[in-house]
XYZ file of C-alpha atoms in Angstrom:
181
model
C -36.563 45.083 -5.681
C -38.956 46.136 -2.861
C -37.771 46.873 0.511
C -39.375 43.686 1.667
C -37.772 41.791 -1.229
C -34.502 43.076 -0.234
C -34.873 41.992 3.262
C -35.757 38.567 2.308
C -32.936 38.159 0.069
C -30.439 39.563 2.901
C -32.124 36.821 5.294
C -31.508 34.174 2.593
C -27.911 34.980 1.932
C -27.515 35.040 6.014
C -28.881 31.640 6.317
C -26.747 30.264 3.463
C -23.756 31.642 5.243
C -24.547 30.147 8.394
C -24.839 26.591 6.453
C -21.682 26.962 4.891
C -20.070 27.897 8.152
C -21.556 24.878 9.905
C -20.365 22.482 7.252
C -16.705 24.055 7.183
C -16.760 23.549 10.907
C -17.882 20.202 11.305
C -17.460 16.725 10.020
C -20.525 17.315 7.897
C -20.424 16.350 4.140
C -18.625 19.251 2.011
C -21.209 18.771 -0.630
C -24.800 18.003 0.631
C -26.824 14.814 -0.918
C -29.249 17.332 -2.805
C -26.489 18.851 -4.410
C -23.726 16.006 -5.014
C -25.540 12.595 -4.486
C -24.568 10.050 -2.031
C -20.983 9.752 -2.623
C -19.708 13.095 -1.330
C -16.118 14.041 0.220
C -16.044 14.826 3.703
C -13.022 16.597 5.540
C -12.282 15.459 8.930
C -9.843 17.017 11.605
C -9.338 19.963 9.722
C -6.215 21.791 10.453
C -6.595 24.552 13.302
C -3.268 26.513 11.929
C 0.297 26.341 13.136
C 2.818 23.822 12.259
C 1.645 20.223 12.359
C -1.954 18.953 11.945
C -3.313 16.614 9.422
C -5.974 16.645 6.499
C -8.082 13.717 5.869
C -10.377 13.465 2.747
C -12.765 10.707 2.323
C -15.491 9.933 0.036
C -17.938 7.125 1.348
C -19.020 4.054 -0.708
C -16.001 2.466 -1.283
C -14.021 5.073 -2.565
C -10.400 6.462 -2.151
C -9.575 8.533 0.700
C -6.246 10.346 1.810
C -4.487 11.773 4.789
C -1.820 14.286 4.500
C 0.585 15.425 7.254
C 1.603 18.039 8.221
C -0.420 20.859 7.029
C 2.539 23.159 7.375
C 6.184 22.803 7.122
C 8.978 25.329 8.312
C 12.259 25.326 7.080
C 15.480 27.207 7.986
C 18.859 27.850 6.653
C 20.712 26.303 9.527
C 18.456 23.176 10.301
C 16.329 22.473 6.876
C 12.910 21.603 7.079
C 11.114 20.489 10.392
C 9.200 17.440 8.769
C 8.622 15.204 5.832
C 5.338 15.005 4.281
C 3.529 11.808 4.904
C 0.563 10.502 2.470
C -1.563 7.784 3.810
C -4.335 6.014 1.896
C -7.086 5.695 4.082
C -10.103 4.822 1.887
C -11.262 1.676 0.698
C -10.023 1.971 -2.722
C -6.517 2.628 -4.266
C -5.446 6.284 -4.042
C -3.656 8.213 -6.872
C -1.220 10.554 -6.453
C -0.956 11.933 -9.701
C 1.495 14.782 -9.267
C 2.734 17.482 -6.896
C 4.089 21.089 -7.416
C 5.282 23.956 -5.444
C 3.279 27.088 -6.258
C 3.473 30.803 -4.703
C 6.006 33.574 -4.657
C 8.776 31.796 -2.817
C 8.291 28.506 -5.049
C 11.771 28.962 -6.160
C 13.375 28.477 -2.804
C 11.662 24.904 -2.106
C 11.976 21.534 -3.836
C 10.302 18.125 -3.280
C 11.872 14.677 -4.196
C 9.497 12.690 -6.342
C 9.243 9.796 -4.037
C 5.529 9.841 -3.880
C 4.632 11.088 -7.208
C 2.677 9.135 -9.797
C 2.116 6.373 -7.031
C -0.788 4.198 -6.631
C -1.479 3.349 -2.718
C -3.550 0.619 -1.823
C -5.827 0.970 1.326
C -3.519 1.486 4.590
C -0.192 2.084 2.508
C 1.809 5.142 3.495
C 4.311 7.347 1.286
C 6.624 9.925 2.801
C 9.024 12.277 1.095
C 11.122 15.340 1.885
C 11.081 18.935 1.353
C 14.318 20.897 0.819
C 14.733 24.890 1.419
C 17.334 27.058 -0.151
C 17.354 30.178 1.315
C 17.165 33.364 -0.578
C 20.634 35.483 -0.520
C 19.020 38.390 1.080
C 17.960 36.699 3.880
C 14.285 37.328 3.655
C 11.581 34.693 4.931
C 9.733 33.091 2.016
C 6.326 30.935 1.948
C 5.012 28.798 -0.730
C 2.581 26.038 -1.295
C 2.918 22.328 -1.875
C -0.054 21.158 -4.039
C -0.744 17.496 -4.050
C -2.891 16.206 -6.724
C -5.008 13.178 -6.307
C -8.039 11.114 -7.168
C -9.965 12.009 -3.789
C -12.685 14.876 -4.058
C -12.618 17.795 -6.246
C -9.623 19.634 -5.170
C -5.964 18.778 -4.597
C -4.502 18.974 -0.907
C -2.085 22.017 0.134
C 0.828 21.939 2.530
C 2.146 25.520 3.579
C 5.934 25.784 3.159
C 7.583 28.442 5.288
C 11.298 29.074 4.800
C 13.362 31.602 7.326
C 16.569 32.602 6.272
C 18.705 33.780 9.079
C 22.108 34.857 10.118
C 22.953 36.328 6.635
C 25.944 38.745 6.996
C 24.954 42.246 5.328
C 28.482 43.360 5.337
C 32.134 42.002 6.087
C 33.380 42.920 9.227
C 36.230 45.720 9.249
C 39.880 44.373 9.165
C 42.141 45.119 11.706
C 45.128 45.131 9.189
C 45.838 48.183 6.842
C 44.867 47.434 3.197
C 46.675 48.856 0.351
C 44.655 51.157 -1.778
């Protein structure tokens, strides 16, 4: 490729990156009309990090939509998890929650009740369920992801799960009484 051709390629790549960044940071369609057609998913009120937040996915044209809150749950050994997960059908059609799974390195320390799994939620209906945390015996902090599969958009929705195990004794305190050896 010539130097001029390489310069044009770099300019096109930069322009494409700018367009993608604009779509990610706005309420613009995730997939433009010229790629997906008029019934495309949009994401609104994207999470800005930290605990809380919500994720909304809607597909225009009378389709299902989903709002899931929060985007992150923090759990401790002493206090349990700070929130339940709330799924709301916000579209014009039935939201189908097909299944949920916990993935990631710390997945063995988190579980969810199946209260919303394999549910069909009419528009406006809310379903909530709890997450439980079993701290690791070594007291380490762990993280996993709750993946909620549904019929809205091309991808499932994810909720970050953080577990903080604290106050785990490392060794027994010395006894003031003599021990027989």
